[in-house]
C-alpha cells in the first residue's frame, strides 16, 4: 500500500513518473481512460464492475484493491486529467516548434 504522508516533492515525482509512463504506453493510457470512465458511474455500477474484476480471476488481491481505490476515490479521473493536460501541452509545444 502506498504511503500518503510522503513529502509533496516525492508525490509530485511519482505522479510525473506515472504520467510519463502513460504517455509512452497506449495500453497504460487506455487503462486510466477506462478506470476514469468507471469512476464516473454511479455507486451500484462501480460495485458491479468491481465484482466482475474479482470474479475474473485475472488480478491478485493487491491489484484488485488498487483498482478499487483508483475507481472509488476518483484518483483514476484525476490521473487521466493530468495525463491529458500534459499530452495537450506536449502537442502545443511540438506545433509551436514546427511553426518556428
mmCIF file with all atom_site columns, C-alpha atoms in Angstrom:
data_model
loop_
_atom_site.group_PDB
_atom_site.id
_atom_site.type_symbol
_atom_site.label_atom_id
_atom_site.label_alt_id
_atom_site.label_comp_id
_atom_site.label_asym_id
_atom_site.label_entity_id
_atom_site.label_seq_id
_atom_site.pdbx_PDB_ins_code
_atom_site.Cartn_x
_atom_site.Cartn_y
_atom_site.Cartn_z
_atom_site.occupancy
_atom_site.B_iso_or_equiv
_atom_site.pdbx_formal_charge
_atom_site.auth_seq_id
_atom_site.auth_comp_id
_atom_site.auth_asym_id
_atom_site.auth_atom_id
_atom_site.pdbx_PDB_model_num
ATOM 1   C CA . UNK A 1 1   ? 0.000   0.000   0.000   1.00 0.00 ? 1   UNK A CA 1
ATOM 2   C CA . UNK A 1 2   ? 1.289   3.464   -0.918  1.00 0.00 ? 2   UNK A CA 1
ATOM 3   C CA . UNK A 1 3   ? 2.074   5.914   1.820   1.00 0.00 ? 3   UNK A CA 1
ATOM 4   C CA . UNK A 1 4   ? 0.030   9.097   1.627   1.00 0.00 ? 4   UNK A CA 1
ATOM 5   C CA . UNK A 1 5   ? 2.177   11.029  4.102   1.00 0.00 ? 5   UNK A CA 1
ATOM 6   C CA . UNK A 1 6   ? 5.070   11.446  1.674   1.00 0.00 ? 6   UNK A CA 1
ATOM 7   C CA . UNK A 1 7   ? 6.549   14.912  1.105   1.00 0.00 ? 7   UNK A CA 1
ATOM 8   C CA . UNK A 1 8   ? 4.871   16.841  -1.752  1.00 0.00 ? 8   UNK A CA 1
ATOM 9   C CA . UNK A 1 9   ? 8.020   16.699  -3.896  1.00 0.00 ? 9   UNK A CA 1
ATOM 10  C CA . UNK A 1 10  ? 8.118   12.891  -3.657  1.00 0.00 ? 10  UNK A CA 1
ATOM 11  C CA . UNK A 1 11  ? 4.404   12.641  -4.501  1.00 0.00 ? 11  UNK A CA 1
ATOM 12  C CA . UNK A 1 12  ? 4.888   15.001  -7.458  1.00 0.00 ? 12  UNK A CA 1
ATOM 13  C CA . UNK A 1 13  ? 7.846   12.968  -8.721  1.00 0.00 ? 13  UNK A CA 1
ATOM 14  C CA . UNK A 1 14  ? 5.779   9.780   -8.547  1.00 0.00 ? 14  UNK A CA 1
ATOM 15  C CA . UNK A 1 15  ? 2.898   11.451  -10.353 1.00 0.00 ? 15  UNK A CA 1
ATOM 16  C CA . UNK A 1 16  ? 5.272   12.710  -13.049 1.00 0.00 ? 16  UNK A CA 1
ATOM 17  C CA . UNK A 1 17  ? 6.628   9.178   -13.477 1.00 0.00 ? 17  UNK A CA 1
ATOM 18  C CA . UNK A 1 18  ? 3.103   7.746   -13.836 1.00 0.00 ? 18  UNK A CA 1
ATOM 19  C CA . UNK A 1 19  ? 2.194   10.409  -16.392 1.00 0.00 ? 19  UNK A CA 1
ATOM 20  C CA . UNK A 1 20  ? 5.387   9.774   -18.360 1.00 0.00 ? 20  UNK A CA 1
ATOM 21  C CA . UNK A 1 21  ? 4.718   6.030   -18.456 1.00 0.00 ? 21  UNK A CA 1
ATOM 22  C CA . UNK A 1 22  ? 1.126   6.554   -19.581 1.00 0.00 ? 22  UNK A CA 1
ATOM 23  C CA . UNK A 1 23  ? 2.219   8.871   -22.370 1.00 0.00 ? 23  UNK A CA 1
ATOM 24  C CA . UNK A 1 24  ? 4.704   6.233   -23.557 1.00 0.00 ? 24  UNK A CA 1
ATOM 25  C CA . UNK A 1 25  ? 2.243   3.343   -23.390 1.00 0.00 ? 25  UNK A CA 1
ATOM 26  C CA . UNK A 1 26  ? -1.090  3.312   -25.221 1.00 0.00 ? 26  UNK A CA 1
ATOM 27  C CA . UNK A 1 27  ? -2.154  0.367   -23.034 1.00 0.00 ? 27  UNK A CA 1
ATOM 28  C CA . UNK A 1 28  ? -1.469  2.296   -19.814 1.00 0.00 ? 28  UNK A CA 1
ATOM 29  C CA . UNK A 1 29  ? -3.361  5.304   -21.155 1.00 0.00 ? 29  UNK A CA 1
ATOM 30  C CA . UNK A 1 30  ? -6.317  3.113   -22.119 1.00 0.00 ? 30  UNK A CA 1
ATOM 31  C CA . UNK A 1 31  ? -6.319  1.597   -18.630 1.00 0.00 ? 31  UNK A CA 1
ATOM 32  C CA . UNK A 1 32  ? -6.575  5.005   -16.936 1.00 0.00 ? 32  UNK A CA 1
ATOM 33  C CA . UNK A 1 33  ? -9.161  6.108   -19.509 1.00 0.00 ? 33  UNK A CA 1
ATOM 34  C CA . UNK A 1 34  ? -11.277 3.047   -18.727 1.00 0.00 ? 34  UNK A CA 1
ATOM 35  C CA . UNK A 1 35  ? -10.858 3.390   -14.954 1.00 0.00 ? 35  UNK A CA 1
ATOM 36  C CA . UNK A 1 36  ? -11.712 7.102   -15.158 1.00 0.00 ? 36  UNK A CA 1
ATOM 37  C CA . UNK A 1 37  ? -14.904 6.286   -17.065 1.00 0.00 ? 37  UNK A CA 1
ATOM 38  C CA . UNK A 1 38  ? -15.853 3.684   -14.488 1.00 0.00 ? 38  UNK A CA 1
ATOM 39  C CA . UNK A 1 39  ? -15.169 6.110   -11.640 1.00 0.00 ? 39  UNK A CA 1
ATOM 40  C CA . UNK A 1 40  ? -17.802 8.428   -13.181 1.00 0.00 ? 40  UNK A CA 1
ATOM 41  C CA . UNK A 1 41  ? -20.512 5.759   -12.877 1.00 0.00 ? 41  UNK A CA 1
ATOM 42  C CA . UNK A 1 42  ? -22.995 5.561   -10.032 1.00 0.00 ? 42  UNK A CA 1
ATOM 43  C CA . UNK A 1 43  ? -22.114 3.572   -6.925  1.00 0.00 ? 43  UNK A CA 1
ATOM 44  C CA . UNK A 1 44  ? -24.046 0.436   -7.932  1.00 0.00 ? 44  UNK A CA 1
ATOM 45  C CA . UNK A 1 45  ? -22.380 0.298   -11.345 1.00 0.00 ? 45  UNK A CA 1
ATOM 46  C CA . UNK A 1 46  ? -18.949 0.691   -9.724  1.00 0.00 ? 46  UNK A CA 1
ATOM 47  C CA . UNK A 1 47  ? -19.705 -2.162  -7.329  1.00 0.00 ? 47  UNK A CA 1
ATOM 48  C CA . UNK A 1 48  ? -20.923 -4.332  -10.206 1.00 0.00 ? 48  UNK A CA 1
ATOM 49  C CA . UNK A 1 49  ? -17.730 -3.631  -12.138 1.00 0.00 ? 49  UNK A CA 1
ATOM 50  C CA . UNK A 1 50  ? -15.568 -4.471  -9.120  1.00 0.00 ? 50  UNK A CA 1
ATOM 51  C CA . UNK A 1 51  ? -17.408 -7.777  -8.708  1.00 0.00 ? 51  UNK A CA 1
ATOM 52  C CA . UNK A 1 52  ? -16.643 -8.603  -12.347 1.00 0.00 ? 52  UNK A CA 1
ATOM 53  C CA . UNK A 1 53  ? -12.969 -7.763  -11.769 1.00 0.00 ? 53  UNK A CA 1
ATOM 54  C CA . UNK A 1 54  ? -12.859 -10.004 -8.692  1.00 0.00 ? 54  UNK A CA 1
ATOM 55  C CA . UNK A 1 55  ? -14.710 -12.840 -10.419 1.00 0.00 ? 55  UNK A CA 1
ATOM 56  C CA . UNK A 1 56  ? -12.425 -12.715 -13.462 1.00 0.00 ? 56  UNK A CA 1
ATOM 57  C CA . UNK A 1 57  ? -9.548  -14.255 -11.521 1.00 0.00 ? 57  UNK A CA 1
ATOM 58  C CA . UNK A 1 58  ? -7.134  -12.182 -13.598 1.00 0.00 ? 58  UNK A CA 1
ATOM 59  C CA . UNK A 1 59  ? -5.924  -9.986  -10.739 1.00 0.00 ? 59  UNK A CA 1
ATOM 60  C CA . UNK A 1 60  ? -4.292  -10.532 -7.366  1.00 0.00 ? 60  UNK A CA 1
ATOM 61  C CA . UNK A 1 61  ? -5.974  -9.236  -4.216  1.00 0.00 ? 61  UNK A CA 1
ATOM 62  C CA . UNK A 1 62  ? -3.454  -6.383  -4.115  1.00 0.00 ? 62  UNK A CA 1
ATOM 63  C CA . UNK A 1 63  ? -4.218  -5.414  -7.720  1.00 0.00 ? 63  UNK A CA 1
ATOM 64  C CA . UNK A 1 64  ? -7.954  -5.561  -7.068  1.00 0.00 ? 64  UNK A CA 1
ATOM 65  C CA . UNK A 1 65  ? -7.533  -3.279  -4.055  1.00 0.00 ? 65  UNK A CA 1
ATOM 66  C CA . UNK A 1 66  ? -5.510  -0.811  -6.127  1.00 0.00 ? 66  UNK A CA 1
ATOM 67  C CA . UNK A 1 67  ? -8.094  -0.793  -8.928  1.00 0.00 ? 67  UNK A CA 1
ATOM 68  C CA . UNK A 1 68  ? -10.882 -0.295  -6.411  1.00 0.00 ? 68  UNK A CA 1
ATOM 69  C CA . UNK A 1 69  ? -9.064  2.622   -4.735  1.00 0.00 ? 69  UNK A CA 1
ATOM 70  C CA . UNK A 1 70  ? -8.475  4.300   -8.100  1.00 0.00 ? 70  UNK A CA 1
ATOM 71  C CA . UNK A 1 71  ? -12.149 3.987   -9.003  1.00 0.00 ? 71  UNK A CA 1
ATOM 72  C CA . UNK A 1 72  ? -13.784 4.780   -5.662  1.00 0.00 ? 72  UNK A CA 1
ATOM 73  C CA . UNK A 1 73  ? -11.518 7.690   -4.719  1.00 0.00 ? 73  UNK A CA 1
ATOM 74  C CA . UNK A 1 74  ? -11.729 9.325   -8.136  1.00 0.00 ? 74  UNK A CA 1
ATOM 75  C CA . UNK A 1 75  ? -7.945  9.130   -8.469  1.00 0.00 ? 75  UNK A CA 1
ATOM 76  C CA . UNK A 1 76  ? -8.295  7.479   -11.882 1.00 0.00 ? 76  UNK A CA 1
ATOM 77  C CA . UNK A 1 77  ? -10.202 10.523  -13.180 1.00 0.00 ? 77  UNK A CA 1
ATOM 78  C CA . UNK A 1 78  ? -7.579  12.832  -11.648 1.00 0.00 ? 78  UNK A CA 1
ATOM 79  C CA . UNK A 1 79  ? -4.676  10.900  -13.203 1.00 0.00 ? 79  UNK A CA 1
ATOM 80  C CA . UNK A 1 80  ? -6.337  10.847  -16.606 1.00 0.00 ? 80  UNK A CA 1
ATOM 81  C CA . UNK A 1 81  ? -6.914  14.598  -16.402 1.00 0.00 ? 81  UNK A CA 1
ATOM 82  C CA . UNK A 1 82  ? -3.257  15.207  -15.604 1.00 0.00 ? 82  UNK A CA 1
ATOM 83  C CA . UNK A 1 83  ? -2.139  12.870  -18.393 1.00 0.00 ? 83  UNK A CA 1
ATOM 84  C CA . UNK A 1 84  ? -4.408  14.633  -20.900 1.00 0.00 ? 84  UNK A CA 1
ATOM 85  C CA . UNK A 1 85  ? -3.166  18.050  -19.794 1.00 0.00 ? 85  UNK A CA 1
ATOM 86  C CA . UNK A 1 86  ? 0.480   17.047  -20.230 1.00 0.00 ? 86  UNK A CA 1
ATOM 87  C CA . UNK A 1 87  ? -0.310  15.483  -23.607 1.00 0.00 ? 87  UNK A CA 1
ATOM 88  C CA . UNK A 1 88  ? -2.008  18.701  -24.775 1.00 0.00 ? 88  UNK A CA 1
ATOM 89  C CA . UNK A 1 89  ? 0.973   20.779  -23.639 1.00 0.00 ? 89  UNK A CA 1
ATOM 90  C CA . UNK A 1 90  ? 3.373   18.469  -25.477 1.00 0.00 ? 90  UNK A CA 1
ATOM 91  C CA . UNK A 1 91  ? 1.331   18.728  -28.670 1.00 0.00 ? 91  UNK A CA 1
ATOM 92  C CA . UNK A 1 92  ? 1.194   22.522  -28.373 1.00 0.00 ? 92  UNK A CA 1
ATOM 93  C CA . UNK A 1 93  ? 4.985   22.658  -27.926 1.00 0.00 ? 93  UNK A CA 1
ATOM 94  C CA . UNK A 1 94  ? 5.508   20.387  -30.937 1.00 0.00 ? 94  UNK A CA 1
ATOM 95  C CA . UNK A 1 95  ? 3.226   22.546  -33.087 1.00 0.00 ? 95  UNK A CA 1
ATOM 96  C CA . UNK A 1 96  ? 4.991   25.703  -31.933 1.00 0.00 ? 96  UNK A CA 1
ATOM 97  C CA . UNK A 1 97  ? 8.384   24.166  -32.735 1.00 0.00 ? 97  UNK A CA 1
ATOM 98  C CA . UNK A 1 98  ? 7.181   23.275  -36.235 1.00 0.00 ? 98  UNK A CA 1
ATOM 99  C CA . UNK A 1 99  ? 5.988   26.831  -36.852 1.00 0.00 ? 99  UNK A CA 1
ATOM 100 C CA . UNK A 1 100 ? 9.267   28.418  -35.787 1.00 0.00 ? 100 UNK A CA 1
#
